[in-house]
Amino acid sequence: MSPVAVPCLLLISILGFQCVPIFCYSNGKVSKVCGSMVPHHSGHGQTSPSPYHLQTNTTTFSPNDRIQVILSGSSPFEGFLLQARDAASPHSAATIGTFTLTNPGMTQLLTCNSHQGSAVSHTSAVTKTEVVVIWNAPADAPSHVQFFVSVVAHYSKFWVKLPGPIINEHNATPLPTQSSTTPPLIPVTTHSVLPGPFTSEGCGQTKSCLLDPPGCDPQDSQCLFLSMTTEGPEQTSVRFELSGPAEGYVAFALSWDTMMGNDDVYLCIKDGDSVSVSAAFVSGRTYPEDQSQADLSSVSWRLADGSMQCRFSRPVKMSSPETRRFSLDQEYFLFLANGHAQHGKIWKHNRQPLISTEKKLIIGPPEVLRGSRGPTLLKIHGALMLLAWMVTGSVGTVIASFYKPDWPRKTLFGQKVWFQLHRGLMMLTVTLTIAAFCLPFFYRKGWSKHAGVHPYLGCCVLALSLTQPIMAAMRPSPNSRRRFFFNWAHAGVGYVAEILAVAAMFLGIRHSSLLLPQPWTTHVLIGYVAWLATFRVLLLLHKHFYGKRSPESEDTQCILSSSSLMSRWGPIIKLSILALLALGNVGLLVTLLIAIVEI
């Protein structure tokens, strides 16, 4: 076996068991929200009484004192942000003093307002029931200091800026108990419930629609539906309707191009028996940022019959110059996706989003939009790889394995017929593999970190494919003693490359970037493997019963059996097997190519 094959197999065996989930702020690096103390999660902070509370080991302090602060509660929590502020100005973002950790494995210090160590947060999403830290009183501390904490029970359930105890400097007059010392609750936008399901009536006439599959009924739980309707005589706002399976979330994005990144995103997220509707921004292939509902109005939703539907409106132009919302008087590509969510926290969608085939002016004339889940470059990548390894590669290896004794006296361009057929098909396989290998890099503009094992398999297949012609160019003469080792190495590398290519095909048709219809396309590939194995067995049986190579030379014609009938029909049967194999492979390939075109 080639030295390239061993590390390839080892690499695949290691990578096959790795999974890298991504969580939003689970590492506690939340310095960007030091001022508001509001987690950038979907939804709003809870208004119900909190099960968590803060306590200190004293009610008075002096400069440079070390005060113990304890956060605890009656239920576990995943994250928190703790600060000390001037009790006389609780709405000020200025932090007071610094903290010292007692459990660095569970807690970490943050820098807020360029004040190092002035806040404490979690280090992971591991559940906790108690946190103990030490607050260090500065020499210039105000007379009254109050502790505040935001606590995240889970992603969509959190309490913001819970007020804790007030400690007073020695000899200072305690502050009177006033409601102003308790921060006001964050206002919650009320959501109404939709009176009934959406319909596709009016699509292309009064509203623009994007549906997947095309022409589906939004009342069907498996139908992804997005509609846009301008509102007002001067088209000052747009009403959006979004519908899909109630499995977690449904989302759409406005994008300047067909690549995910720097997009204006809108999400409907199932959280228990309710739906959270929010707008966000995606910078790159990352978790949505700055989720809020501040720019949305007339929000309503519905959960019924396995479907999740939400409706909201937003202005065509945003009044704030600092907003990240896109103006709706521009043309954008539309992305439509859905996926799973847990406790209101979304997970990566398990298939490529539906992307409109053309840009759409959001406030433009009503039309029924078309979309595709398969980028053109990735479709070509899949088609070329399937052609290379289902037809040219597989037929080429079969010819080398079983057809050397055939056409002993016939040549093609000065070489034996089997050799020219084998070499031509395998060089075509290598060329197709190289071309297909480059296309995902052109599409992604680099290496994809979220593609799983499939690209690593592709790298190994390419490396082994390139090794073969190099080995063939350096092969010893037929009479050399080293020819035996070359034959085994050349055949071994070929078989390993073919096995890895088949494995890559199985993973590729289920990859989120080019997900083919399941399960029948997987069954087609299984049928291909069984088809190829059957013909190899038939050719082995033919080789055993109808002849064997002469020990003197590979060029000697097969020794036929004594039966003249078998002698006449044996070669014809063998050629028929090759033709039937090639035709079957082509038929299975065409079936998969049709599936790729229709994505």
XYZ file of C-alpha atoms in Angstrom:
599
model
C 0.000 0.000 0.000
C 1.216 3.489 -0.815
C 2.651 5.554 2.055
C -0.061 8.109 1.271
C -2.856 5.632 1.973
C -1.961 4.816 5.575
C -2.052 8.381 6.948
C -5.229 9.013 4.963
C -7.006 6.103 6.599
C -5.653 7.080 10.017
C -6.826 10.663 9.522
C -10.306 9.544 8.554
C -10.591 7.199 11.528
C -9.705 10.031 13.893
C -11.836 12.730 12.310
C -14.835 10.503 12.008
C -15.498 10.767 15.737
C -15.095 14.504 16.141
C -17.936 16.944 16.475
C -17.522 20.611 17.275
C -20.713 22.308 18.420
C -20.815 26.083 18.666
C -22.521 27.940 21.498
C -23.249 31.622 21.802
C -21.395 33.233 24.739
C -21.195 29.912 26.606
C -17.576 30.869 27.351
C -18.693 33.923 29.312
C -16.809 36.459 27.175
C -19.584 39.047 27.505
C -17.666 42.295 27.962
C -19.609 43.872 25.073
C -22.771 43.941 27.242
C -21.140 45.338 30.391
C -23.257 48.482 30.203
C -26.714 47.018 29.655
C -26.046 43.609 31.238
C -28.576 42.225 28.713
C -27.614 38.875 27.125
C -27.676 38.870 23.330
C -30.161 36.020 23.290
C -33.509 35.710 21.609
C -36.488 37.057 23.518
C -36.550 39.336 26.534
C -35.611 39.114 30.168
C -38.080 37.482 32.555
C -40.497 39.689 34.473
C -41.488 37.005 36.966
C -39.819 36.855 40.396
C -36.281 35.540 40.142
C -35.247 32.341 41.956
C -31.742 33.812 42.342
C -30.389 36.272 44.868
C -27.167 37.970 45.974
C -25.855 38.271 49.512
C -22.745 39.660 51.162
C -20.997 38.824 54.419
C -21.278 42.418 55.647
C -23.368 45.541 55.240
C -20.517 48.030 55.708
C -17.062 48.443 54.239
C -13.926 50.534 54.367
C -11.501 51.275 51.530
C -9.396 48.221 50.583
C -11.771 45.823 52.383
C -12.420 42.377 50.873
C -16.138 41.568 50.818
C -17.528 38.106 50.101
C -20.355 38.072 47.522
C -22.485 34.960 46.979
C -24.838 34.279 44.072
C -27.213 31.374 44.728
C -30.704 30.226 43.869
C -33.329 27.556 44.180
C -32.691 26.296 40.611
C -29.504 25.778 38.557
C -28.249 28.409 36.137
C -25.843 28.326 33.178
C -24.431 31.834 33.050
C -24.228 35.135 34.909
C -22.668 38.606 34.877
C -21.911 40.246 38.230
C -20.925 43.869 38.839
C -20.743 46.468 41.612
C -22.086 49.971 40.939
C -22.745 53.235 42.723
C -26.016 52.660 44.590
C -26.878 56.348 44.216
C -26.665 56.020 40.390
C -27.666 52.430 39.593
C -28.373 53.252 35.950
C -24.823 54.429 35.363
C -22.624 51.943 33.481
C -19.593 52.749 35.658
C -18.355 49.779 37.700
C -16.875 50.071 41.174
C -13.897 48.121 42.511
C -12.511 44.804 41.359
C -13.153 41.137 42.077
C -11.021 38.185 43.123
C -12.000 34.665 42.086
C -12.382 31.776 44.487
C -13.045 29.179 41.774
C -11.163 30.086 38.555
C -12.423 26.934 36.857
C -16.022 28.118 37.078
C -15.659 31.921 37.010
C -13.557 34.507 35.209
C -12.795 38.218 35.438
C -13.900 40.669 32.748
C -12.761 44.135 31.777
C -15.642 46.613 31.698
C -15.156 50.254 30.669
C -11.381 49.659 30.536
C -11.558 48.680 34.210
C -9.792 45.322 34.464
C -11.354 42.758 36.784
C -14.437 44.894 37.440
C -16.959 42.142 36.540
C -17.280 38.389 36.908
C -18.888 35.865 34.551
C -19.052 32.125 33.905
C -16.471 30.128 31.946
C -18.840 27.533 30.456
C -22.498 26.593 30.214
C -22.132 23.907 32.880
C -25.012 24.336 35.324
C -24.261 25.901 38.706
C -26.168 26.445 41.927
C -23.806 28.825 43.716
C -20.960 31.217 42.914
C -18.697 32.828 45.526
C -16.340 35.739 44.720
C -14.503 38.458 46.641
C -15.123 42.132 45.965
C -12.171 44.463 46.600
C -13.265 47.920 47.763
C -11.250 50.700 46.087
C -9.822 53.658 47.961
C -12.099 56.057 46.064
C -15.288 54.039 46.423
C -18.590 55.933 46.736
C -20.346 55.855 50.081
C -22.941 53.365 48.900
C -22.232 50.379 46.622
C -24.832 48.007 45.196
C -24.257 44.667 43.468
C -26.152 43.712 40.303
C -26.318 40.419 38.483
C -27.849 39.059 35.255
C -28.547 35.344 35.431
C -29.191 32.919 32.545
C -31.134 29.803 33.519
C -30.973 28.651 29.908
C -30.655 30.374 26.577
C -34.093 31.981 26.328
C -34.857 32.249 30.048
C -32.859 34.904 31.847
C -33.192 37.738 34.332
C -31.491 41.066 33.650
C -29.695 43.265 36.178
C -31.183 41.830 39.347
C -30.491 44.246 42.222
C -28.499 42.863 45.133
C -27.626 44.160 48.584
C -26.362 47.681 49.212
C -23.303 48.011 51.402
C -22.420 51.351 53.005
C -19.072 52.851 53.854
C -18.431 53.064 57.596
C -20.004 56.162 59.182
C -22.011 56.878 56.006
C -25.739 57.467 56.333
C -27.600 54.526 54.741
C -29.647 55.325 51.695
C -33.387 55.408 52.277
C -35.244 52.492 50.708
C -36.475 53.899 47.410
C -37.938 52.330 44.336
C -35.397 54.243 42.290
C -32.655 51.947 43.553
C -34.283 49.056 41.758
C -33.829 49.195 37.984
C -37.062 49.230 36.033
C -38.109 46.070 34.334
C -37.256 45.795 30.648
C -40.391 46.420 28.644
C -41.799 43.388 26.930
C -43.486 43.669 23.581
C -46.772 41.842 23.598
C -47.361 39.230 20.930
C -50.792 38.444 19.585
C -51.850 35.049 18.316
C -52.683 34.685 14.640
C -56.373 33.936 14.071
C -55.650 31.298 11.412
C -53.012 29.788 9.135
C -51.329 31.563 6.239
C -52.315 30.831 2.657
C -50.550 31.252 -0.669
C -53.545 33.130 -2.045
C -52.376 36.401 -3.554
C -48.806 35.212 -4.236
C -47.585 37.034 -7.335
C -50.605 39.378 -7.257
C -50.667 41.231 -3.952
C -47.551 39.836 -2.285
C -44.196 38.292 -3.196
C -43.687 34.686 -2.082
C -40.876 32.170 -1.792
C -41.969 28.566 -1.194
C -40.151 25.266 -0.717
C -41.107 22.992 -2.330
C -42.459 25.254 -5.106
C -46.234 25.594 -5.039
C -46.634 24.052 -1.575
C -49.444 25.004 0.805
C -48.317 27.017 3.873
C -50.833 25.045 5.923
C -48.692 21.948 5.286
C -46.220 21.558 8.162
C -43.415 20.624 5.728
C -43.881 23.740 3.597
C -41.383 26.576 4.047
C -43.120 29.834 3.205
C -42.071 33.482 3.104
C -44.240 36.357 1.891
C -43.650 40.106 1.692
C -46.367 42.760 1.373
C -45.821 46.526 1.277
C -47.997 48.547 3.651
C -49.256 52.114 3.524
C -50.011 54.346 0.553
C -46.383 55.478 0.443
C -44.908 52.002 1.049
C -43.327 53.009 4.344
C -43.310 49.503 5.835
C -43.327 45.843 4.809
C -45.261 42.990 6.400
C -43.490 39.631 6.437
C -45.107 36.230 6.922
C -42.916 33.240 7.727
C -44.003 29.628 8.106
C -42.402 26.200 8.477
C -42.165 23.035 10.585
C -42.568 23.560 14.331
C -39.318 21.701 15.012
C -37.300 24.598 16.371
C -36.967 27.713 14.245
C -37.700 29.203 10.844
C -35.627 32.120 9.562
C -34.963 34.226 6.516
C -32.147 36.600 5.671
C -31.494 39.495 3.322
C -28.079 39.132 1.698
C -26.050 41.085 -0.841
C -24.741 37.834 -2.344
C -25.337 34.085 -2.258
C -22.797 33.504 0.506
C -23.787 33.499 4.161
C -22.248 36.432 6.029
C -23.033 40.094 6.771
C -26.740 39.389 6.441
C -29.875 40.887 7.974
C -31.680 37.955 9.637
C -35.203 37.481 11.014
C -36.076 34.507 13.208
C -39.181 32.782 14.532
C -38.065 30.462 17.328
C -40.222 27.958 19.149
C -39.767 28.109 22.913
C -42.085 25.687 24.636
C -45.653 26.611 23.777
C -44.812 30.059 22.431
C -42.817 31.639 19.616
C -40.098 34.275 19.938
C -39.768 36.667 16.992
C -36.598 38.718 16.615
C -34.225 40.400 14.187
C -30.478 39.765 14.220
C -27.306 40.152 12.208
C -24.952 37.432 10.947
C -21.317 38.325 10.300
C -19.814 35.281 8.604
C -20.867 31.699 9.293
C -21.485 32.491 12.957
C -24.295 32.603 15.457
C -26.746 35.505 14.939
C -25.699 38.640 16.825
C -27.654 41.456 18.472
C -30.976 39.640 18.527
C -33.771 42.031 19.445
C -37.310 43.008 18.576
C -36.745 46.743 18.764
C -37.209 47.270 15.012
C -40.300 45.053 14.632
C -43.976 45.837 15.123
C -47.382 44.105 14.859
C -45.791 40.827 15.910
C -48.044 37.765 15.988
C -47.556 34.019 15.791
C -49.290 30.663 15.657
C -48.395 27.095 16.679
C -50.784 24.448 15.354
C -50.901 21.224 13.320
C -47.119 20.832 13.363
C -46.546 24.269 11.819
C -45.000 27.426 13.224
C -46.061 30.721 11.686
C -45.199 34.300 12.554
C -46.003 37.714 11.142
C -44.381 41.089 11.752
C -43.802 44.445 10.126
C -40.789 46.718 9.925
C -40.097 50.134 8.333
C -38.590 50.292 4.862
C -35.929 52.670 6.150
C -34.620 52.669 9.701
C -34.510 55.968 11.561
C -31.387 55.173 13.561
C -28.110 55.568 11.619
C -26.451 53.007 13.918
C -28.860 50.174 13.139
C -27.622 47.073 11.334
C -30.988 46.530 9.641
C -30.929 46.743 5.850
C -33.098 49.244 3.985
C -35.884 47.477 2.130
C -35.718 49.705 -0.946
C -32.706 47.695 -2.172
C -32.326 44.380 -3.999
C -31.202 41.352 -2.012
C -30.885 37.614 -2.306
C -33.313 35.894 0.050
C -32.218 33.004 2.267
C -34.857 30.718 3.803
C -33.849 28.127 6.412
C -35.117 26.097 9.339
C -33.564 23.914 12.010
C -33.731 22.704 15.572
C -33.794 24.804 18.739
C -33.564 24.037 22.430
C -34.845 26.386 25.131
C -35.161 29.043 22.444
C -31.540 28.644 21.316
C -31.104 27.813 17.658
C -28.762 25.211 16.206
C -27.136 25.133 12.796
C -29.578 24.220 10.038
C -29.015 20.662 8.841
C -29.220 21.481 5.144
C -28.278 24.268 2.781
C -30.687 27.239 2.992
C -33.028 27.871 0.103
C -31.512 30.821 -1.796
C -33.480 32.852 -4.311
C -32.117 32.440 -7.818
C -32.181 36.211 -8.380
C -32.051 39.366 -6.286
C -35.401 40.755 -5.197
C -36.395 44.382 -4.596
C -38.282 43.967 -1.330
C -40.772 46.745 -2.073
C -40.890 45.806 -5.753
C -43.818 44.348 -7.711
C -45.367 41.144 -6.334
C -43.924 37.948 -7.799
C -43.469 34.259 -7.036
C -39.759 33.734 -6.448
C -37.752 30.653 -7.311
C -34.938 29.291 -5.199
C -32.358 26.537 -4.990
C -30.634 24.700 -2.158
C -27.710 23.653 -4.332
C -25.086 26.227 -5.332
C -24.087 25.732 -8.971
C -20.403 25.150 -8.219
C -21.233 22.486 -5.651
C -23.642 20.818 -8.070
C -20.871 20.621 -10.677
C -18.496 19.320 -7.991
C -20.866 16.499 -7.116
C -21.592 15.643 -10.754
C -17.903 15.445 -11.710
C -17.003 13.314 -8.705
C -19.849 10.894 -9.383
C -18.864 10.654 -13.054
C -15.228 10.036 -12.137
C -15.784 7.251 -9.640
C -19.057 5.649 -10.721
C -18.138 5.303 -14.417
C -14.612 6.092 -15.601
C -12.801 4.984 -12.433
C -14.779 1.824 -11.746
C -14.748 0.627 -15.389
C -11.040 1.453 -15.697
C -10.087 -0.645 -12.673
C -12.259 -3.563 -13.850
C -10.491 -3.569 -17.236
C -7.079 -3.671 -15.542
C -8.153 -6.445 -13.180
C -9.893 -8.810 -15.610
C -9.244 -7.903 -19.254
C -5.457 -8.063 -19.649
C -5.562 -11.427 -21.502
C -8.104 -10.141 -24.018
C -7.262 -8.768 -27.481
C -3.732 -10.261 -27.292
C -2.769 -9.403 -30.887
C -4.559 -6.070 -31.174
C -2.971 -2.740 -30.392
C -4.215 0.814 -30.093
C -1.723 3.600 -30.849
C 1.135 1.173 -30.397
C 0.010 -0.261 -27.048
C -2.190 -3.146 -26.010
C -5.894 -2.387 -26.155
C -6.581 -3.114 -22.449
C -3.690 -0.856 -21.421
C -4.832 2.066 -23.546
C -8.416 1.736 -22.313
C -7.274 1.503 -18.692
C -4.824 4.396 -18.981
C -7.293 6.625 -20.817
C -10.118 6.025 -18.347
C -7.904 6.480 -15.283
C -6.304 9.687 -16.597
C -9.820 10.994 -17.226
C -10.715 9.990 -13.653
C -7.737 11.905 -12.246
C -8.583 14.965 -14.374
C -12.220 14.961 -13.268
C -11.177 14.506 -9.629
C -8.786 17.474 -9.758
C -11.402 19.719 -11.381
C -14.119 18.668 -8.923
C -11.773 19.050 -5.954
C -11.089 22.718 -6.738
C -14.714 23.840 -7.091
C -15.689 23.872 -3.362
C -12.633 26.029 -2.657
C -13.759 28.506 -5.306
C -17.238 28.548 -3.768
C -16.158 28.845 -0.116
C -13.111 30.970 -0.918
C -11.059 28.672 1.284
C -11.358 25.632 3.513
C -14.747 24.920 5.087
C -14.494 24.327 8.831
C -18.033 22.964 9.083
C -18.006 20.338 6.328
C -17.214 17.350 8.536
C -15.208 14.364 7.282
C -16.200 14.661 3.610
C -13.452 17.137 2.522
C -10.769 15.109 4.300
C -11.873 12.034 2.380
C -11.693 14.102 -0.792
C -8.126 15.164 0.001
C -7.106 11.532 0.476
C -8.800 10.454 -2.754
C -7.029 13.224 -4.663
C -3.642 12.362 -3.118
C -4.010 8.678 -3.961
C -5.240 9.506 -7.480
C -2.171 11.646 -8.133
C 0.093 8.917 -6.736
C -1.098 6.389 -9.326
C 0.232 8.025 -12.542
C 3.505 8.828 -10.761
C 3.893 5.172 -9.768
C 2.941 4.065 -13.291
C 5.599 6.315 -14.846
C 8.248 4.702 -12.611
C 7.130 1.080 -13.060
C 9.820 -1.556 -13.673
C 9.953 -3.607 -16.879
C 7.669 -6.663 -17.101
C 10.617 -9.045 -16.544
C 12.000 -7.175 -13.519
C 11.911 -8.819 -10.100
C 10.482 -5.623 -8.704
C 7.477 -5.804 -11.034
C 5.647 -7.984 -8.509
C 5.867 -5.262 -5.839
C 4.760 -2.583 -8.285
C 1.721 -4.606 -9.337
C 0.595 -5.064 -5.741
C 1.279 -1.429 -4.757
C -0.451 -0.039 -7.852
C -3.500 -2.252 -7.365
C -3.612 -1.622 -3.593
C -3.543 2.164 -3.927
C -6.232 1.956 -6.615
C -8.539 -0.134 -4.438
C -8.054 2.153 -1.413
C -8.761 5.237 -3.536
C -11.920 3.633 -4.888
C -13.131 2.640 -1.403
C -12.519 6.145 -0.033
C -14.223 7.674 -3.070
C -17.323 5.559 -2.460
C -17.308 6.591 1.218
C -17.001 10.257 0.172
C -19.968 9.830 -2.193
C -22.146 8.435 0.600
C -21.240 11.390 2.826
C -21.535 13.895 -0.019
C -25.138 13.089 -0.948
C -26.121 13.636 2.698
C -24.039 16.784 3.166
C -25.973 19.897 4.133
C -24.420 21.887 1.273
C -25.795 19.519 -1.385
C -28.349 17.352 0.361
C -29.957 14.965 -2.122
C -33.423 13.529 -1.492
C -33.344 10.799 1.124
C -33.450 7.884 1.497
C -33.749 6.853 -2.140
C -30.486 8.435 -3.314
C -28.633 6.515 -0.617
C -30.360 3.390 -1.866
C -29.116 4.194 -5.383
C -25.531 4.306 -4.122
C -26.034 1.076 -2.211
C -27.362 -0.416 -5.450
C -24.241 0.824 -7.257
C -21.946 -0.885 -4.752
C -23.948 -4.118 -4.985
C -23.994 -3.877 -8.801
C -20.223 -3.417 -8.998
C -19.550 -6.200 -6.501
C -21.825 -8.576 -8.435
C -19.962 -8.033 -11.696
C -16.589 -8.433 -10.050
C -17.751 -11.768 -8.689
C -19.023 -12.794 -12.142
C -15.694 -11.899 -13.733
C -13.819 -13.829 -11.048
C -15.982 -16.869 -11.774
C -15.394 -16.436 -15.505
C -11.662 -16.240 -14.925
C -11.738 -19.391 -12.805
C -13.858 -21.533 -15.109
C -12.938 -20.322 -18.603
C -9.251 -19.808 -18.489
C -6.140 -18.539 -16.765
C -3.048 -16.666 -17.793
C -0.025 -18.470 -19.105
C 2.855 -18.497 -16.619
C 5.159 -17.304 -19.392
C 3.616 -13.965 -20.280
C 0.650 -11.696 -19.666
C 0.261 -11.482 -23.443
C -0.557 -15.158 -23.901
C -4.144 -15.865 -24.849
C -6.306 -17.513 -22.179
C -6.202 -21.312 -22.092
C -9.751 -22.261 -22.960
C -11.614 -25.394 -21.929
C -11.914 -28.358 -24.216
C -15.472 -27.434 -25.121
C -15.519 -25.624 -28.464
C -18.864 -24.059 -27.514
C -17.387 -22.499 -24.416
C -14.326 -21.481 -26.392
C -16.538 -19.586 -28.831
C -18.887 -17.944 -26.323
C -16.477 -17.250 -23.433
C -14.982 -13.993 -24.802
C -18.402 -12.790 -25.959
C -19.847 -13.357 -22.488
C -16.929 -11.492 -20.953
C -17.343 -8.471 -23.236
C -21.090 -8.518 -22.568
C -20.407 -8.383 -18.843
C -18.201 -5.310 -19.326
C -20.785 -3.569 -21.500
C -23.613 -4.360 -19.091
C -21.511 -3.110 -16.166
C -20.794 0.178 -17.928
C -24.428 0.681 -18.957
C -25.663 -0.046 -15.424
C -23.157 2.379 -13.932
C -24.225 5.075 -16.377
C -27.894 4.489 -15.544
C -27.289 4.819 -11.806
C -25.156 7.913 -12.411
C -27.872 9.588 -14.495
C -30.387 8.932 -11.694
C -28.210 10.809 -9.199
C -27.440 13.596 -11.675
C -31.169 14.216 -12.133
C -31.509 14.503 -8.342
C -28.658 17.054 -8.273
C -30.213 19.158 -11.053
C -33.579 19.254 -9.279
C -32.265 20.510 -5.929
